[in-house]
Amino acid sequence: MANIGIYIELKDKYFKKSNREIISLATSGSNTTTAIIFSNDISDYKEDLNGVDKIIQVKGDELKFHPDNYANTLAAIISESEFDFMLGAFSFQGKDIFPRLSGKLDNSALINDCTNVDFDNNLVTKPVYSGKLLQEKKISSRIKLITLRPNVFPVEDRDSKNTEISEYNLITDNQRIKIIEVKKSESKKIDLMEAEIIVSGGRGIKSKENFSVLEELAQLLNAGVGASRAAVDSEFATYDMQVGQTGKVVNPKLYIACGISGAIQHFVGMKTSKIIVAINKDSEAPIFKKADYGIVGDLFKIVPLLKTELEKAI
Amino acid sequence: MNIFVLIKQVPDTEAVLAVRDGKTINEDGIKWIISPYDEYAIEEAIKLKEQNEGYKVNILTLGPQRSESAIRSALAMGADNGIHIETDEHPNAKETAKILAEAIKKEPDHGIIFMGKQAIDEDSNQIHILVAEFLGLPVATNVTRFTMNGDKVVVDREIDEGAIETIEMGIPCVIGASKGLNTPRYASLMGIMKAKKIPLKKISLSDLGFAELSGSVSTEKLYSPPEKPEGKVLEGEPEEVVKELVRLLKEEVKVL
Ligand SMILES: Cc1cc2nc3c(=O)[nH]c(=O)nc-3n(C[C@H](O)[C@H](O)[C@H](O)COP(=O)(O)OP(=O)(O)OC[C@H]3O[C@@H](n4cnc5c(N)ncnc54)[C@H](O)[C@@H]3O)c2cc1C
Ligand SMILES: Nc1ncnc2c1ncn2[C@@H]1O[C@H](COP(=O)(O)O)[C@@H](O)[C@H]1O
């Protein structure tokens, strides 16, 4: 029986899938759950929030994400609450806010990127050394701050409850940083850490233009597009696409690696994918030892064939 | 200005890791490197020093005796001084940040503090922000571009899939470096020779008032995840293997 707060992350009003995963996890036992959502109008999110006992709606004129405002507001809410646990996603926002909370709240400790939580025994599991090993940690501070890895916890159907809603005003003093502007990439990119399917390209892609071969396949599958470091360093792809030890750690249902040799630093970034498919022209490439399904061949031939075949199948 | 760079020594990315006594890694035979994001931090600090007369770059690390070689590598790249908080203990993330903040407070005229966005050992992803919190300073993480304008710092940082935010902060402040910020230089032979002669400042946890550690987070277990079973290479003509792949994905493992 734990008292759990959940930070709900909105991305331009879009209710991220990781929120549903966290709510499903927190409401699975007999815990008391409070969702904290930063929005002046939550009518669109009622169903998404099904299952929680309480909602704290944070309102304000300046609700655009600002790590200082959000962290100061959350810290104030947590201090006034009796939460044993405060959960959020291991996302850009989570990585920005949760360490600030740990700094602001005495008697708290933070563990990031957890793949398992045992609320009864205050234990969490998290991958370390880029997932080469797993670590179980016990947290004995009163407030346990935890961010969860996206795409790990299943989304369950939740019934609507009689939820109590209260309001809170955004705190805007004590801003230490000033946001000057935000530039969004023109193409609507799919978040690799939440993507169900990822099509990834390596040095074998040979040019920036050739990435369109993968983008077409990705569009058909509603997949994200990833890259190896060699592809990023050769400027075929941008760093936000890099998968691996010094890029993103992803775990989609399906990861299709095209023209990627399978170096350890790349593999650790995608090895928890449910199914790995490798397309490589070198039958000796190490990726074939790690892929569930391998195809030896020229990616420029195989990928278009695959696209045609998938168009028929889905 | 006294610029600080906080670095951590971590196992090489190629290292194959084994567990000892169920809680820590077996360090035998491991090659140690500076955590890759901390190298970006070092490079940016040295560049800033080169552009501004009178600036000094101070390297600070907390770790066992072996971490001395990480400080030497940073000095060889062009940093001026090294401070080593030497300990065989493993303080948790929050304690480490408190200790590092305390060590910085003791140094006069501390300005910009460069750190990595994450150390690639435990991937704890928080110490840079905690150090800023304990010093009451502004912080930006995931930084891919850094400029200094008089008494202000302007940085770009990645905040979402491909979205870039530009932030302005006062000085002192903390920067959490990411890839893209710069290309770290290699140490020159002369740099390596010079680095050997620089005396390091050694401090202990008790010097900083941390003889007792709180232990609010403890490691219970460390273990290897289950190995992925070896997969299979599909054989045949391209058209056939692709058909078979789609069938497997759709009907066998049902990921489509
Ligand atoms: C500190 C450190 C951190 C690192 N972090 C990362 C990281 O985060 N992510 C990462 O990916 N790497 C990382 N690396 C780099 C890693 O070691 C490899 O160098 C990199 O992953 C190789 O990328 P690649 O497989 O695309 O290139 P290569 O190893 O060059 O492989 C290219 C492959 O493409 C195949 N190919 C070529 N043409 C075709 C074609 N027409 N059709 C089909 N196949 C083709 C080739 O057979 C080859 O196997 C890191 C390295 C270090 C030292
Ligand atoms: N023991 C340490 N000594 C000095 N700096 C550290 C230490 N541990 C972490 N850091 C700094 O904090 C950053 C984030 O680390 P972490 O929170 O461990 O992922 C690193 O990139 C370093 O700059």
XYZ file of C-alpha atoms and ligand atoms in Angstrom:
646
model
C 0.000 0.000 0.000
C 2.038 2.896 -1.231
C 1.082 6.500 -1.792
C 2.259 7.334 -5.304
C 2.521 10.611 -7.216
C 2.859 10.518 -10.998
C 4.204 13.294 -13.182
C 2.133 13.310 -16.385
C 4.168 14.405 -19.368
C 2.472 16.230 -22.213
C 4.320 16.877 -25.433
C 2.565 19.828 -27.107
C -0.733 18.698 -25.564
C -0.160 15.111 -26.716
C -0.575 12.574 -23.901
C 2.522 10.400 -24.138
C 2.236 6.638 -24.123
C 4.712 6.400 -21.238
C 2.071 8.069 -19.007
C -0.283 5.139 -19.611
C 2.492 2.687 -18.801
C 3.251 4.441 -15.515
C -0.408 4.743 -14.490
C -0.905 1.039 -15.281
C 2.062 0.102 -13.099
C 1.091 2.367 -10.193
C -2.585 1.377 -10.135
C -1.986 -2.374 -10.481
C -1.802 -2.948 -6.713
C -3.770 -1.403 -3.881
C -1.842 1.857 -4.003
C -3.211 5.369 -3.695
C -2.303 7.289 -6.835
C -2.239 10.990 -7.666
C -1.594 12.229 -11.190
C -0.079 15.695 -11.526
C -0.786 17.301 -14.874
C 0.267 20.735 -16.138
C -2.660 21.928 -18.252
C -5.336 24.610 -18.102
C -7.895 22.254 -19.645
C -7.816 18.563 -18.822
C -11.153 17.546 -20.330
C -9.369 15.759 -23.200
C -7.291 13.636 -20.831
C -10.014 12.264 -18.528
C -10.016 8.848 -20.137
C -6.237 8.709 -20.351
C -6.106 9.310 -16.614
C -8.550 6.527 -15.760
C -7.554 4.523 -12.717
C -5.922 7.222 -10.609
C -7.537 8.288 -7.324
C -6.680 11.965 -7.471
C -5.688 14.502 -10.065
C -3.775 17.661 -9.279
C -4.226 20.076 -12.154
C -1.491 22.697 -12.332
C -2.739 25.881 -13.990
C -0.991 29.061 -15.035
C -0.422 31.650 -17.757
C 3.036 30.313 -18.583
C 2.535 26.559 -18.752
C 5.096 25.944 -21.487
C 7.699 23.493 -20.236
C 10.340 25.231 -18.160
C 12.460 22.891 -15.998
C 12.767 25.393 -13.131
C 9.035 26.233 -13.009
C 7.996 22.619 -13.281
C 10.500 21.374 -10.704
C 9.677 24.169 -8.219
C 5.958 23.478 -8.563
C 6.333 19.711 -8.248
C 8.664 20.064 -5.252
C 6.062 22.241 -3.511
C 3.280 19.753 -4.273
C 5.346 16.807 -3.064
C 6.292 18.615 0.171
C 2.625 19.187 0.922
C 1.707 15.583 0.094
C 2.464 12.269 1.719
C 3.856 10.543 -1.350
C 6.164 7.611 -0.715
C 6.979 7.426 -4.407
C 7.067 9.986 -7.176
C 7.154 8.490 -10.665
C 7.874 9.919 -14.105
C 9.223 8.831 -17.471
C 12.928 8.588 -18.241
C 12.486 11.127 -21.041
C 14.016 14.513 -21.837
C 11.618 16.178 -19.405
C 12.076 13.490 -16.764
C 15.868 13.798 -16.958
C 15.540 17.561 -16.544
C 13.036 17.650 -13.681
C 13.696 14.654 -11.431
C 17.322 15.426 -10.481
C 16.151 18.943 -9.573
C 13.495 17.401 -7.303
C 16.104 15.226 -5.659
C 18.193 18.323 -4.954
C 15.271 20.339 -3.603
C 13.647 17.685 -1.409
C 15.486 16.627 1.736
C 15.088 12.974 2.546
C 14.613 11.998 -1.088
C 16.700 9.968 -3.510
C 16.389 9.421 -7.242
C 16.996 6.372 -9.383
C 16.643 6.947 -13.132
C 15.713 4.607 -15.954
C 14.147 1.781 -13.945
C 12.755 -1.344 -15.579
C 11.141 -2.815 -12.470
C 9.706 -1.407 -9.225
C 8.769 -3.336 -6.084
C 6.670 -0.809 -4.130
C 6.337 -3.060 -1.083
C 10.064 -3.544 -0.547
C 11.353 -0.216 -1.918
C 13.404 -1.995 -4.566
C 14.054 -0.957 -8.149
C 15.917 -2.591 -11.017
C 17.840 -0.554 -13.551
C 20.207 -1.358 -16.399
C 23.787 -0.175 -15.787
C 26.841 -0.060 -18.074
C 24.396 0.523 -20.956
C 22.524 -2.632 -20.065
C 25.550 -4.929 -19.963
C 24.476 -5.554 -16.356
C 21.351 -5.071 -14.249
C 21.378 -3.564 -10.795
C 18.866 -3.885 -8.001
C 18.808 -0.953 -5.610
C 17.054 -0.379 -2.334
C 15.919 3.142 -1.542
C 15.469 4.013 2.112
C 14.819 7.754 1.911
C 11.264 8.793 2.760
C 10.511 10.109 -0.730
C 11.563 7.759 -3.501
C 11.935 9.485 -6.855
C 11.891 7.091 -9.776
C 11.930 7.520 -13.543
C 10.829 4.556 -15.635
C 12.172 3.425 -18.960
C 9.533 3.827 -21.690
C 8.241 0.770 -23.556
C 8.928 -1.632 -20.669
C 5.733 -1.654 -18.614
C 2.550 -2.952 -20.276
C -0.460 -0.658 -20.710
C -3.527 -2.120 -18.978
C -7.174 -1.199 -19.451
C -8.282 0.851 -16.487
C -11.811 1.633 -15.362
C -12.852 5.158 -14.569
C -13.137 5.958 -10.885
C -14.660 8.770 -8.994
C -11.592 10.936 -9.191
C -11.037 13.906 -6.943
C -9.600 16.885 -8.812
C -7.785 19.759 -7.158
C -6.026 22.753 -8.649
C -2.599 24.216 -8.020
C -0.957 27.360 -9.368
C 2.243 27.124 -11.354
C 5.186 28.617 -9.462
C 7.156 30.986 -11.693
C 9.565 32.709 -9.320
C 13.100 31.452 -8.891
C 13.770 30.874 -12.570
C 17.472 30.318 -12.930
C 17.520 29.894 -16.686
C 15.879 31.966 -19.392
C 14.491 30.145 -22.414
C 15.121 32.230 -25.510
C 13.616 30.045 -28.199
C 12.696 26.506 -29.193
C 13.364 25.247 -32.707
C 11.422 22.166 -33.735
C 12.653 19.949 -36.525
C 10.496 20.398 -39.649
C 9.674 16.748 -40.071
C 7.520 15.268 -37.331
C 9.911 12.755 -35.890
C 8.780 9.741 -33.956
C 10.252 9.543 -30.477
C 12.755 6.679 -30.649
C 12.425 5.900 -26.966
C 8.679 5.360 -27.337
C 8.643 3.911 -30.868
C 7.162 0.436 -31.351
C 9.207 -0.120 -34.486
C 12.572 1.384 -35.466
C 14.304 1.188 -38.837
C 17.982 1.998 -38.412
C 20.800 2.704 -40.850
C 24.574 2.450 -40.550
C 27.632 3.295 -42.597
C 26.290 0.892 -45.245
C 23.702 3.548 -46.199
C 26.546 5.557 -47.731
C 24.855 8.973 -47.960
C 22.365 11.295 -46.348
C 20.076 11.076 -49.383
C 19.996 7.273 -49.199
C 18.318 7.456 -45.792
C 15.103 8.093 -47.755
C 15.068 4.341 -48.500
C 14.678 3.727 -44.769
C 12.327 6.658 -44.254
C 9.888 5.203 -46.786
C 9.867 1.873 -44.998
C 9.508 3.649 -41.659
C 6.555 5.668 -42.882
C 4.740 2.518 -43.923
C 5.334 0.942 -40.506
C 4.786 4.135 -38.518
C 8.304 3.560 -37.283
C 11.065 5.822 -36.005
C 14.337 6.139 -37.920
C 17.565 5.442 -36.047
C 21.247 5.392 -36.970
C 24.614 4.024 -35.896
C 27.331 6.334 -34.719
C 29.254 5.763 -37.946
C 26.232 7.081 -39.872
C 25.973 10.099 -37.529
C 29.701 10.851 -37.649
C 29.611 10.624 -41.459
C 26.729 13.151 -41.331
C 24.236 10.834 -43.031
C 22.033 11.235 -39.933
C 21.716 13.616 -36.976
C 22.783 12.869 -33.404
C 19.205 12.688 -32.094
C 18.911 9.543 -34.238
C 21.956 7.780 -32.770
C 21.260 4.492 -31.043
C 23.826 3.016 -28.698
C 25.959 3.489 -25.646
C 26.559 7.170 -26.381
C 23.199 7.700 -28.048
C 19.730 6.509 -27.179
C 18.897 3.226 -25.555
C 15.747 1.972 -27.249
C 13.518 -1.051 -26.829
C 10.916 -1.321 -29.549
C 9.016 -4.471 -30.505
C 10.896 -4.566 -33.779
C 14.326 -3.153 -34.675
C 15.451 -3.396 -38.287
C 19.207 -2.747 -38.633
C 20.303 -1.973 -42.195
C 23.981 -1.740 -43.098
C 25.040 -1.879 -39.446
C 27.882 -4.213 -38.463
C 26.758 -4.754 -34.861
C 29.547 -3.249 -32.726
C 29.066 -3.711 -28.979
C 28.430 0.019 -28.474
C 25.534 -0.135 -30.926
C 24.192 -3.462 -29.736
C 23.844 -2.387 -26.088
C 21.577 0.438 -27.254
C 19.014 -1.841 -28.897
C 19.498 -5.329 -27.540
C 16.322 -5.298 -25.446
C 14.231 -4.926 -28.607
C 11.786 -7.819 -28.762
C 12.818 -8.778 -32.290
C 15.968 -7.666 -34.102
C 16.204 -7.994 -37.881
C 19.556 -7.445 -39.610
C 20.119 -6.697 -43.265
C 23.801 -6.713 -44.176
C 25.746 -7.717 -47.268
C 28.561 -9.284 -45.280
C 27.567 -12.736 -44.003
C 30.373 -12.498 -41.410
C 29.043 -9.262 -39.833
C 28.747 -9.679 -36.032
C 25.153 -8.367 -36.132
C 24.017 -11.777 -37.449
C 25.051 -13.411 -34.175
C 22.701 -11.059 -32.344
C 19.742 -10.674 -34.667
C 16.674 -12.876 -34.397
C 16.355 -12.855 -38.167
C 19.134 -12.046 -40.601
C 19.138 -11.439 -44.318
C 22.453 -11.439 -46.154
C 22.185 -9.061 -49.080
C 22.425 -5.557 -50.462
C 20.156 -3.324 -48.388
C 19.314 -1.229 -51.445
C 17.753 -4.317 -52.932
C 16.303 -5.943 -49.812
C 14.692 -2.895 -48.170
C 12.509 -1.949 -51.193
C 11.500 -5.618 -51.572
C 10.598 -5.702 -47.913
C 8.506 -2.586 -48.308
C 6.561 -4.081 -51.230
C 5.984 -7.286 -49.303
C 4.840 -5.430 -46.183
C 2.432 -3.290 -48.185
C 0.679 -6.501 -49.165
C 0.704 -7.905 -45.654
C -0.494 -5.017 -43.523
C 37.909 32.790 -13.835
C 38.400 29.338 -12.400
C 36.616 26.934 -14.740
C 35.825 23.512 -13.304
C 35.435 20.265 -15.181
C 34.012 17.340 -13.240
C 34.966 14.006 -14.706
C 34.471 10.362 -13.921
C 36.606 7.420 -14.842
C 34.571 4.537 -16.310
C 35.306 1.150 -17.938
C 36.120 1.275 -21.648
C 33.005 0.882 -23.819
C 34.428 -2.372 -25.275
C 34.905 -3.903 -21.822
C 33.263 -7.225 -21.099
C 32.043 -6.983 -17.528
C 31.838 -9.695 -14.913
C 30.256 -9.423 -11.485
C 32.214 -9.972 -8.285
C 30.506 -10.864 -4.984
C 27.080 -10.144 -6.485
C 27.344 -6.383 -5.997
C 30.297 -4.853 -7.837
C 32.119 -5.406 -11.114
C 35.309 -7.359 -11.295
C 37.880 -4.693 -12.141
C 40.660 -7.102 -13.120
C 41.913 -6.429 -16.626
C 39.561 -3.533 -17.287
C 40.832 -0.611 -19.320
C 39.640 2.697 -17.861
C 38.688 5.809 -19.809
C 37.238 9.234 -19.108
C 33.458 8.991 -19.574
C 32.885 10.142 -23.209
C 30.538 13.041 -22.318
C 33.095 14.348 -19.832
C 35.613 14.566 -22.695
C 33.303 17.041 -24.426
C 33.198 18.976 -21.147
C 37.013 19.077 -20.942
C 37.388 20.208 -24.551
C 34.861 23.033 -24.174
C 36.580 24.257 -21.009
C 40.003 24.284 -22.664
C 38.614 26.142 -25.697
C 37.119 28.765 -23.394
C 40.420 29.187 -21.586
C 42.278 29.591 -24.865
C 39.955 32.452 -25.804
C 40.159 34.263 -22.468
C 43.348 35.365 -20.817
C 43.691 34.518 -17.144
C 41.215 31.638 -17.181
C 42.294 28.378 -15.575
C 40.833 24.914 -16.078
C 40.563 22.764 -12.948
C 39.774 19.065 -13.180
C 37.880 17.544 -10.260
C 37.103 13.889 -9.730
C 35.927 11.678 -6.905
C 37.101 8.091 -7.095
C 39.700 5.526 -6.071
C 43.421 5.804 -6.657
C 43.181 4.634 -10.275
C 41.157 7.774 -11.176
C 44.388 9.719 -11.010
C 45.130 8.589 -14.567
C 41.878 10.209 -15.752
C 43.007 13.520 -14.250
C 46.428 13.130 -15.934
C 44.739 12.537 -19.299
C 42.690 15.713 -18.884
C 45.799 17.687 -17.880
C 47.546 16.316 -20.958
C 44.748 17.744 -23.122
C 45.551 21.179 -21.675
C 43.878 21.587 -18.287
C 45.868 23.429 -15.597
C 45.142 21.831 -12.220
C 43.817 18.583 -10.839
C 41.895 17.922 -7.634
C 41.381 14.318 -6.581
C 38.900 13.406 -3.868
C 40.389 10.014 -3.255
C 38.221 7.297 -1.751
C 37.464 3.610 -2.114
C 33.905 4.222 -0.948
C 31.033 4.457 -3.416
C 28.915 7.359 -2.196
C 25.454 7.350 -3.813
C 24.562 9.933 -6.463
C 23.202 12.538 -4.073
C 26.113 12.236 -1.687
C 28.615 12.361 -4.535
C 27.003 15.591 -5.724
C 27.078 17.080 -2.203
C 30.740 16.194 -1.817
C 31.647 17.624 -5.234
C 29.674 20.801 -4.504
C 31.458 21.180 -1.182
C 34.855 20.800 -2.857
C 33.951 23.481 -5.418
C 32.710 25.867 -2.699
C 36.140 25.728 -1.100
C 37.792 26.968 -4.300
C 37.940 30.720 -4.881
C 36.361 32.449 -7.880
C 34.615 29.405 -9.349
C 32.932 30.226 -12.622
C 31.518 27.886 -15.203
C 31.329 24.230 -14.224
C 31.437 21.794 -17.129
C 30.172 18.265 -16.592
C 28.814 15.402 -18.683
C 25.097 14.770 -19.132
C 25.676 11.217 -17.923
C 28.498 8.951 -16.796
C 28.372 5.745 -18.818
C 29.011 3.396 -15.918
C 25.893 3.439 -13.776
C 24.141 5.849 -16.164
C 22.776 7.648 -13.120
C 21.979 10.785 -15.168
C 21.711 13.271 -12.322
C 24.931 14.366 -10.662
C 25.456 17.478 -12.813
C 21.974 18.786 -11.997
C 22.378 17.908 -8.315
C 25.704 19.759 -8.119
C 23.943 22.823 -9.560
C 21.114 22.465 -7.032
C 23.491 22.200 -4.085
C 25.407 25.251 -5.265
C 22.164 27.120 -6.070
C 23.251 27.612 -9.680
C 21.470 27.524 -13.037
C 22.025 24.378 -15.072
C 21.432 23.232 -18.641
C 21.738 19.588 -19.582
C 22.136 17.926 -23.020
C 24.132 20.899 -24.272
C 25.224 20.793 -27.924
C 26.421 24.401 -28.379
C 28.043 26.788 -25.910
C 28.879 30.485 -26.157
C 29.846 33.076 -23.567
C 28.716 36.703 -23.968
C 30.177 38.945 -21.272
C 28.601 37.824 -18.008
C 26.076 35.511 -19.707
C 26.193 32.071 -21.192
C 24.005 31.053 -24.138
C 23.606 27.369 -24.941
C 21.616 25.123 -27.257
C 20.326 21.863 -25.937
C 18.277 18.973 -27.263
C 14.914 18.822 -25.462
C 12.961 16.364 -27.552
C 13.217 14.323 -30.709
C 15.206 16.782 -32.819
C 13.901 19.887 -30.992
C 16.542 22.396 -29.910
C 16.083 24.934 -27.129
C 18.256 28.006 -26.673
C 18.838 29.042 -23.064
C 20.517 32.018 -21.406
C 22.066 31.765 -17.948
C 24.192 33.882 -15.642
C 27.676 32.880 -14.469
C 28.500 30.776 -12.464
C 26.445 27.955 -13.954
C 26.614 24.253 -14.731
C 26.748 22.762 -18.226
C 25.844 19.104 -18.912
C 27.709 18.325 -22.131
C 26.344 16.120 -24.896
C 27.686 14.862 -28.179
C 27.880 17.522 -30.876
C 29.300 20.169 -28.551
C 32.814 19.799 -30.018
C 35.410 17.246 -31.087
C 37.712 16.488 -28.149
C 41.387 16.907 -29.017
C 44.036 14.272 -28.568
C 46.755 15.012 -26.052
C 50.082 16.010 -27.602
C 53.313 14.363 -26.513
C 54.362 17.658 -24.977
C 51.038 17.849 -23.179
C 51.544 14.392 -21.727
C 55.050 15.271 -20.503
C 53.845 18.518 -18.980
C 50.885 16.821 -17.282
C 53.182 14.415 -15.441
C 54.820 17.308 -13.602
C 51.659 19.019 -12.388
C 51.143 18.286 -8.674
C 47.637 17.033 -7.871
C 45.665 18.304 -4.929
C 44.462 15.318 -2.920
C 41.538 15.609 -0.525
C 39.703 13.030 1.518
C 36.017 12.705 2.300
C 36.661 13.679 5.912
C 38.487 16.858 4.807
C 35.167 17.852 3.281
C 33.121 16.788 6.295
C 31.762 13.558 4.839
C 33.348 10.950 7.072
C 29.931 9.293 7.445
C 27.866 8.383 4.407
C 24.090 8.236 4.645
C 23.407 5.123 2.612
C 19.860 6.062 1.616
C 20.425 4.100 -1.585
C 22.162 0.741 -1.507
C 23.001 -1.788 -4.189
C 21.412 -5.117 -3.377
C 22.365 -7.070 -6.470
C 24.334 -6.768 -9.677
C 23.862 -9.419 -12.344
C 24.025 -10.167 -16.049
C 20.765 -10.029 -17.991
C 19.738 -13.217 -19.783
C 21.617 -13.719 -23.066
C 19.664 -13.290 -26.251
C 19.389 -16.668 -27.938
C 21.272 -16.865 -31.221
C 19.052 -16.030 -34.159
C 18.867 -17.429 -37.624
C 19.918 -16.211 -41.031
C 17.204 -16.730 -43.613
C 18.524 -18.448 -46.728
C 17.267 -18.341 -50.309
C 16.520 -15.941 -53.133
C 15.930 -12.319 -52.020
C 12.216 -12.420 -52.942
C 11.723 -15.623 -50.946
C 13.618 -14.571 -47.830
C 11.776 -11.277 -47.676
C 8.432 -13.089 -47.943
C 9.503 -15.496 -45.228
C 10.636 -12.606 -43.005
C 7.283 -10.852 -43.309
C 5.493 -14.110 -42.510
C 7.657 -14.656 -39.415
C 7.150 -11.100 -38.196
C 3.432 -11.225 -38.750
C 2.473 -14.748 -37.787
C 5.255 -16.202 -35.676
C 6.421 -13.377 -33.421
C 3.495 -11.037 -34.134
C 5.304 -7.724 -34.020
C 3.526 -6.080 -36.952
C 33.354 5.477 -26.767
C 32.594 4.937 -27.929
C 31.205 5.103 -27.963
C 30.479 4.624 -29.055
N 29.108 4.784 -29.049
C 28.388 4.309 -30.097
C 26.963 4.449 -30.130
O 26.334 5.025 -29.236
N 26.290 3.943 -31.191
C 26.923 3.299 -32.240
O 26.246 2.865 -33.181
N 28.263 3.163 -32.219
C 29.012 3.655 -31.196
N 30.377 3.538 -31.233
C 31.020 3.099 -32.498
C 31.047 1.601 -32.725
O 32.214 1.081 -32.139
C 31.077 1.305 -34.256
O 32.183 1.954 -34.823
C 29.822 1.747 -35.000
O 28.662 1.272 -34.345
C 29.863 1.203 -36.404
O 28.765 1.671 -37.158
P 28.265 0.865 -38.437
O 27.878 -0.504 -38.037
O 27.240 1.693 -39.108
O 29.547 0.892 -39.382
P 30.509 -0.286 -39.840
O 31.052 -1.024 -38.674
O 31.460 0.313 -40.795
O 29.547 -1.278 -40.579
C 28.900 -0.995 -41.789
C 28.213 -2.281 -42.237
O 27.429 -2.029 -43.390
C 27.504 -3.165 -44.237
N 27.158 -2.708 -45.592
C 27.854 -1.869 -46.395
N 27.182 -1.661 -47.550
C 26.046 -2.380 -47.469
C 24.937 -2.595 -48.361
N 24.878 -2.001 -49.560
N 23.956 -3.418 -47.972
C 24.002 -4.047 -46.759
N 25.009 -3.881 -45.897
C 26.026 -3.057 -46.235
C 28.914 -3.665 -44.075
O 28.979 -5.048 -44.405
C 29.183 -3.400 -42.593
O 28.879 -4.536 -41.804
C 31.127 3.975 -30.135
C 32.516 3.801 -30.089
C 33.242 4.261 -29.008
C 34.732 4.029 -28.990
N 32.759 10.587 -9.098
C 32.628 11.691 -9.838
N 33.597 12.659 -9.817
C 33.471 13.785 -10.554
N 32.422 14.021 -11.368
C 31.450 13.092 -11.449
C 31.497 11.888 -10.704
N 30.402 11.167 -10.991
C 29.703 11.878 -11.901
N 30.326 13.046 -12.186
C 29.888 14.093 -13.119
O 28.478 14.054 -13.235
C 28.077 13.796 -14.576
C 26.794 12.994 -14.593
O 27.056 11.750 -14.002
P 25.964 10.674 -13.571
O 24.898 11.362 -12.811
O 26.741 9.679 -12.760
O 25.426 10.033 -14.836
C 29.295 13.124 -15.192
O 29.304 13.254 -16.597
C 30.438 13.859 -14.521
O 30.662 15.121 -15.129
